[in-house]
XYZ file of C-alpha atoms in Angstrom:
425
model
C -78.584 -83.498 20.037
C -78.967 -87.232 19.200
C -82.349 -88.758 17.871
C -84.219 -91.179 19.776
C -85.642 -93.940 18.356
C -88.668 -93.678 20.368
C -91.745 -93.338 18.615
C -93.979 -90.126 20.157
C -96.861 -91.701 21.884
C -100.336 -90.807 21.747
C -101.039 -87.897 24.115
C -102.497 -89.653 27.367
C -105.534 -87.160 28.014
C -107.239 -89.680 30.234
C -104.684 -89.150 33.145
C -104.246 -85.320 32.240
C -106.488 -82.639 34.061
C -107.727 -79.633 32.227
C -106.190 -77.247 34.415
C -108.845 -74.974 33.909
C -112.657 -74.329 34.040
C -114.767 -74.821 30.933
C -118.378 -73.438 30.503
C -121.187 -75.779 31.555
C -122.350 -78.624 28.972
C -125.651 -77.781 29.262
C -125.244 -74.023 28.029
C -123.084 -75.370 25.143
C -125.708 -78.167 24.008
C -126.231 -79.151 20.168
C -123.555 -76.525 18.927
C -121.462 -77.372 15.611
C -118.225 -75.087 15.297
C -116.878 -74.498 11.960
C -113.170 -74.492 12.491
C -110.427 -73.339 10.035
C -106.902 -74.291 10.176
C -103.928 -73.737 7.488
C -101.068 -75.910 6.404
C -102.700 -79.560 6.548
C -99.097 -80.992 6.181
C -98.278 -79.595 9.408
C -102.002 -79.616 11.665
C -104.210 -82.111 10.154
C -103.551 -85.172 12.653
C -103.106 -82.138 15.195
C -106.517 -80.828 14.276
C -108.287 -84.418 13.821
C -106.867 -85.221 17.352
C -107.523 -82.092 19.071
C -111.175 -82.598 17.539
C -111.604 -85.763 19.423
C -110.170 -84.539 22.785
C -112.340 -81.715 23.001
C -115.434 -83.343 21.957
C -115.058 -86.054 24.819
C -114.717 -83.132 27.304
C -117.339 -81.047 25.758
C -119.853 -84.022 24.480
C -122.323 -81.288 23.588
C -120.309 -79.368 20.592
C -119.081 -80.859 17.392
C -116.214 -79.269 15.440
C -116.590 -79.762 11.720
C -113.305 -78.621 9.675
C -114.129 -76.993 6.103
C -111.386 -77.422 3.529
C -107.902 -76.141 5.109
C -105.611 -73.229 3.678
C -102.181 -74.327 1.821
C -100.447 -71.635 3.825
C -101.265 -68.584 6.103
C -101.434 -66.264 3.400
C -104.498 -68.503 1.636
C -106.113 -68.845 4.764
C -105.793 -64.917 5.534
C -107.220 -63.948 1.826
C -109.971 -66.699 2.736
C -111.265 -65.089 5.575
C -110.999 -61.835 4.244
C -113.074 -63.039 1.519
C -115.386 -64.436 3.679
C -116.014 -61.571 5.870
C -116.933 -59.453 2.792
C -119.221 -62.361 1.228
C -120.301 -64.149 4.014
C -119.709 -67.810 5.153
C -117.396 -67.022 8.117
C -116.213 -69.883 10.274
C -116.817 -69.922 14.009
C -113.226 -69.801 14.640
C -109.496 -69.915 12.278
C -105.958 -70.347 13.075
C -104.253 -67.809 11.790
C -100.214 -66.333 11.205
C -99.141 -64.401 13.954
C -98.057 -61.861 11.703
C -101.075 -61.353 10.277
C -103.360 -60.844 13.129
C -102.799 -57.030 12.578
C -104.769 -56.841 9.266
C -107.379 -58.457 10.864
C -107.664 -56.388 13.954
C -107.537 -53.334 12.357
C -110.553 -54.241 10.385
C -112.466 -55.983 13.331
C -112.691 -59.518 11.618
C -111.621 -60.802 14.476
C -113.037 -60.848 17.993
C -111.428 -58.928 20.961
C -111.393 -62.002 23.654
C -109.630 -59.946 26.230
C -113.358 -59.369 28.205
C -113.286 -63.491 27.967
C -110.176 -63.923 29.811
C -110.812 -61.196 32.113
C -114.090 -63.012 33.214
C -112.191 -66.207 33.492
C -109.828 -64.586 36.159
C -105.910 -64.750 36.450
C -104.734 -65.964 32.580
C -101.609 -66.650 34.183
C -102.946 -69.524 36.632
C -103.941 -70.980 33.254
C -100.501 -71.219 31.550
C -100.876 -67.690 29.676
C -98.285 -65.231 31.164
C -98.258 -61.717 29.497
C -95.247 -62.768 27.296
C -97.272 -65.616 25.688
C -100.624 -63.137 25.536
C -98.685 -60.394 23.633
C -97.972 -62.677 20.833
C -101.506 -62.150 19.659
C -102.322 -58.947 20.874
C -102.816 -55.682 18.419
C -102.796 -52.523 20.724
C -105.032 -53.092 23.307
C -107.189 -55.714 21.696
C -106.400 -59.418 22.266
C -107.125 -60.777 18.900
C -106.877 -64.426 20.070
C -104.801 -67.125 21.760
C -101.558 -68.474 20.533
C -101.934 -71.725 19.495
C -98.139 -72.716 18.009
C -95.273 -70.960 17.966
C -91.798 -71.453 16.634
C -88.363 -70.105 16.400
C -85.875 -70.857 14.108
C -83.015 -73.553 15.221
C -80.517 -75.570 13.260
C -80.470 -79.143 11.804
C -77.729 -81.096 11.057
C -76.541 -84.680 9.478
C -73.747 -85.398 12.461
C -72.994 -88.016 9.659
C -71.567 -85.309 7.328
C -70.306 -83.225 10.281
C -67.776 -86.330 10.903
C -66.710 -86.898 7.567
C -65.660 -83.017 7.485
C -63.703 -83.158 10.551
C -66.222 -81.709 12.732
C -67.327 -83.119 16.174
C -71.379 -83.603 16.010
C -71.416 -82.962 20.082
C -69.537 -80.001 19.895
C -71.460 -77.863 16.926
C -70.281 -74.388 16.376
C -71.944 -71.944 18.379
C -70.955 -68.997 16.498
C -71.708 -67.763 12.569
C -67.773 -68.140 11.635
C -67.674 -71.450 12.972
C -70.653 -72.588 11.220
C -69.721 -71.161 8.028
C -66.192 -72.893 8.177
C -67.904 -76.281 8.652
C -70.229 -75.700 5.977
C -67.290 -74.877 3.634
C -65.798 -78.407 4.721
C -68.846 -79.834 4.251
C -69.372 -79.070 0.870
C -65.654 -79.834 0.007
C -66.393 -83.288 0.613
C -68.116 -83.760 -3.104
C -69.921 -86.578 -4.488
C -73.095 -84.033 -4.784
C -72.617 -82.725 -1.276
C -74.011 -79.560 -0.405
C -72.926 -77.481 2.515
C -76.448 -75.384 4.054
C -79.353 -73.905 3.356
C -80.938 -70.984 5.240
C -84.469 -70.840 4.530
C -85.101 -67.669 3.109
C -87.873 -67.969 0.661
C -91.444 -67.399 1.367
C -91.545 -64.850 3.940
C -89.394 -62.326 5.828
C -89.367 -64.486 8.799
C -85.672 -65.767 8.578
C -84.425 -62.213 7.342
C -86.035 -60.872 10.782
C -84.003 -63.805 12.488
C -80.838 -62.224 11.349
C -82.233 -58.808 11.851
C -83.594 -59.210 15.363
C -80.274 -60.701 15.898
C -78.295 -57.749 15.317
C -80.826 -55.793 17.842
C -82.247 -53.965 14.720
C -86.183 -53.449 13.783
C -87.956 -53.396 10.963
C -89.368 -49.831 11.148
C -89.039 -46.596 13.503
C -91.010 -46.571 16.614
C -93.703 -44.042 14.995
C -93.946 -46.925 12.078
C -93.155 -44.480 9.217
C -89.993 -45.391 8.199
C -87.916 -48.581 7.414
C -85.261 -48.594 9.985
C -82.720 -51.865 8.591
C -79.956 -49.275 9.148
C -76.411 -50.412 10.027
C -77.686 -53.702 11.704
C -79.913 -54.493 8.319
C -76.385 -54.349 6.352
C -74.904 -56.663 8.882
C -77.761 -59.261 8.137
C -77.403 -58.920 4.335
C -73.495 -59.207 4.565
C -74.013 -62.388 6.543
C -76.527 -63.924 4.152
C -73.575 -63.074 1.588
C -70.860 -64.909 3.669
C -73.306 -68.123 3.483
C -72.784 -68.281 -0.109
C -69.366 -66.736 -0.311
C -67.612 -68.583 2.477
C -70.314 -71.100 3.502
C -71.023 -72.433 -0.042
C -74.535 -72.153 0.379
C -76.138 -72.923 -3.032
C -79.155 -71.444 -4.327
C -81.657 -74.165 -3.462
C -85.486 -73.918 -3.250
C -86.553 -74.971 0.577
C -87.954 -77.876 -1.126
C -84.728 -79.010 -3.068
C -82.838 -78.331 0.206
C -85.584 -80.870 2.374
C -84.967 -83.622 -0.400
C -80.939 -83.346 -0.401
C -81.302 -83.313 3.423
C -83.267 -86.379 3.579
C -81.022 -88.115 1.313
C -78.363 -87.491 3.074
C -76.899 -85.135 0.772
C -77.122 -81.632 2.638
C -75.596 -80.977 5.722
C -77.091 -77.935 7.634
C -80.214 -76.536 7.410
C -81.474 -73.722 9.366
C -85.268 -73.128 9.832
C -88.588 -73.132 11.954
C -88.171 -75.806 14.653
C -92.214 -77.026 13.399
C -89.658 -79.344 10.796
C -88.787 -81.555 13.478
C -91.964 -83.776 12.822
C -91.499 -83.827 9.255
C -87.598 -84.309 9.190
C -87.928 -87.074 11.481
C -90.393 -88.895 9.051
C -88.709 -88.140 6.114
C -84.939 -88.768 6.611
C -82.794 -91.829 5.324
C -81.134 -94.281 7.082
C -77.940 -92.115 6.288
C -78.955 -89.330 8.571
C -78.312 -88.862 12.024
C -80.183 -86.022 12.635
C -79.445 -83.636 15.444
C -80.449 -79.851 16.378
C -78.995 -77.216 18.381
C -79.273 -73.444 18.898
C -79.049 -71.076 16.458
C -75.599 -69.751 16.178
C -75.373 -66.099 18.427
C -74.693 -62.889 16.635
C -74.750 -60.271 18.973
C -75.519 -60.331 22.914
C -78.948 -59.352 23.493
C -80.017 -60.222 20.291
C -83.411 -61.828 19.728
C -85.287 -64.190 17.493
C -88.896 -63.992 16.116
C -91.724 -66.165 16.894
C -93.273 -67.535 14.039
C -96.656 -69.585 14.445
C -100.280 -69.274 14.306
C -103.172 -68.026 16.832
C -106.819 -69.274 17.581
C -109.185 -66.369 16.440
C -112.667 -66.132 17.132
C -114.551 -64.777 14.269
C -118.298 -65.747 15.168
C -120.524 -62.421 16.749
C -122.985 -64.648 17.896
C -123.292 -64.536 21.833
C -124.469 -67.918 22.222
C -122.167 -69.377 19.687
C -119.257 -67.297 21.332
C -119.455 -69.419 24.285
C -118.652 -72.694 22.498
C -115.703 -70.905 20.382
C -114.396 -69.932 23.665
C -114.427 -73.082 25.322
C -112.702 -74.809 22.051
C -110.098 -71.782 22.169
C -109.171 -72.499 25.528
C -108.755 -76.027 25.162
C -106.500 -75.705 22.155
C -104.329 -73.093 23.736
C -104.516 -75.571 27.151
C -102.410 -77.896 28.390
C -104.080 -80.616 26.569
C -104.108 -79.023 23.413
C -100.672 -77.446 23.457
C -99.271 -80.945 24.508
C -101.039 -82.454 21.405
C -99.752 -79.902 18.882
C -95.952 -80.210 20.203
C -96.095 -83.776 20.234
C -97.708 -84.032 16.513
C -95.340 -80.599 15.150
C -91.838 -79.801 16.991
C -94.077 -76.231 17.628
C -93.109 -74.822 21.210
C -95.810 -74.996 23.301
C -97.717 -71.747 24.207
C -98.861 -72.697 27.784
C -96.433 -72.806 30.674
C -98.323 -75.476 32.538
C -97.160 -78.210 30.032
C -93.194 -77.484 29.912
C -92.224 -79.360 33.495
C -95.161 -81.115 34.152
C -94.758 -84.684 33.379
C -98.556 -85.040 32.521
C -98.045 -82.894 29.672
C -94.399 -82.348 28.124
C -91.903 -82.600 31.062
C -90.905 -86.319 30.304
C -91.373 -85.531 26.464
C -88.675 -82.954 26.296
C -86.427 -85.294 28.654
C -86.714 -88.217 26.379
C -86.922 -86.293 22.680
C -83.726 -83.799 22.941
C -84.551 -83.182 19.005
C -87.277 -80.500 20.732
C -84.804 -78.897 23.689
C -83.137 -76.279 21.716
C -86.236 -74.342 20.614
C -87.570 -74.786 24.190
C -84.095 -73.163 25.231
C -84.346 -69.948 23.111
C -87.864 -69.518 24.285
C -86.326 -66.310 26.550
C -84.984 -65.133 23.149
C -88.167 -64.941 21.357
C -90.046 -61.647 20.115
C -93.139 -61.251 18.018
C -93.017 -61.347 14.818
C -93.322 -57.966 13.425
C -96.705 -57.166 11.536
C -96.022 -54.182 9.004
C -98.962 -51.500 9.414
C -101.300 -50.817 6.252
C -102.913 -53.037 3.524
C -99.497 -53.725 1.974
C -98.051 -56.185 4.502
C -98.383 -59.403 1.612
C -96.749 -57.175 -0.668
C -93.835 -55.772 1.790
C -93.226 -59.653 2.606
C -92.860 -60.701 -1.266
C -90.383 -57.171 -1.839
C -88.022 -58.257 1.184
C -88.253 -62.073 -0.293
C -87.300 -61.091 -4.083
C -84.288 -58.791 -2.683
C -83.113 -61.507 -0.421
C -82.951 -63.602 -3.918
C -80.890 -61.476 -5.394
C -78.172 -62.119 -2.699
C -78.615 -65.679 -2.483
C -78.313 -66.008 -6.156
C -75.239 -63.431 -6.491
C -76.703 -61.017 -8.506
C -76.402 -57.914 -6.301
C -74.109 -56.709 -3.578
C -75.761 -56.495 0.277
C -75.419 -52.659 -0.192
C -77.302 -52.823 -3.055
C -79.595 -54.937 -1.839
C -80.312 -52.877 1.354
C -80.807 -49.738 -0.688
C -83.265 -50.885 -3.170
C -85.314 -52.972 -0.484
C -85.374 -49.911 1.833
C -86.508 -47.642 -0.715
C -89.122 -50.219 -2.030
C -90.709 -50.973 1.527
C -90.805 -47.405 2.175
C -93.073 -46.828 -0.818
C -95.466 -49.210 0.423
C -95.804 -48.161 4.145
C -99.161 -45.895 5.050
C -98.291 -42.311 4.092
C -100.311 -40.667 6.530
């Protein structure tokens, strides 16, 4: 998809009705909400605009942002500490794969009664599938704010130089790896591709789900990578051996891509805004869908949900108003325009007051929208070792990318190590 030169315009808030009821302003007078969020490189501008728009609609409520957390994991640890020592914010934006940890410890407020009181959620743009992204068992831990799925970014200039057609980018992994090898053969310090494996297990789950596999058994007592897990690891191995993928850190890969020295990056759709701001003139940025693995394969849903932490009934009214606004059509329009994440409200997709015209005029954002039917929740491991399990998976993937172990060795080791970290009972 060709990059348009049109600048992203400010959200036309004055022309955009809220499409949902809000609590009376009198009941919410003189309330200051403390709202925590992570990853300011992605969300600072979005949160600033969101606060302005919300306060315009709710003049009795002031939104205050304490220091943001650099990552989702840092944000989780911060809230856990504050739950024990005091000082919890009223609202927090938490990674979708860590909601289970907070819900099982009753740190977050179940907002299901508030949703039920407001009427049919689907009429407000929250379908059962969207709500499920922030559900843990029967508990509605919050409302999904930003959602993402992995897409493919490529430099059309390097694709042409390698003999490929940028308008007909390969749709299967064999074609992608063959093209990547030709890009690597261009020389002059040019690298082929980068599959963003460091940091968490999200991109590994994209391969695993693509083969129709699961992380754990249905009763969550045993690791269930199985044969599909081996296929996923073998594909990662082929990226290195066939696609000539170097063992770059994500930051090094981004810098190479910005400079026109890397052909292909697989990663979250949330990078779109960052890439648009950072690429040099030698890069013709395009995006496309992730290559097909097997029919019926799925993709993981990344992103975060806005959750309520305050237990004060009066403050909960104001917090719920903010949460509805952030996850509503106006808040979602601000978020998508500022990041590249997929909207979590159906009212935005085809309505020109929100994102209908935006998607027509900004084709870079379309592949992620087209992949919405393939999205399923990012798996959250049970028990208290979720972060350690994630790191275990990442460390084992590194052994393949750095060619220190075979897929078979990694599968055996990773299965045994993750199994030890699962709850015993």
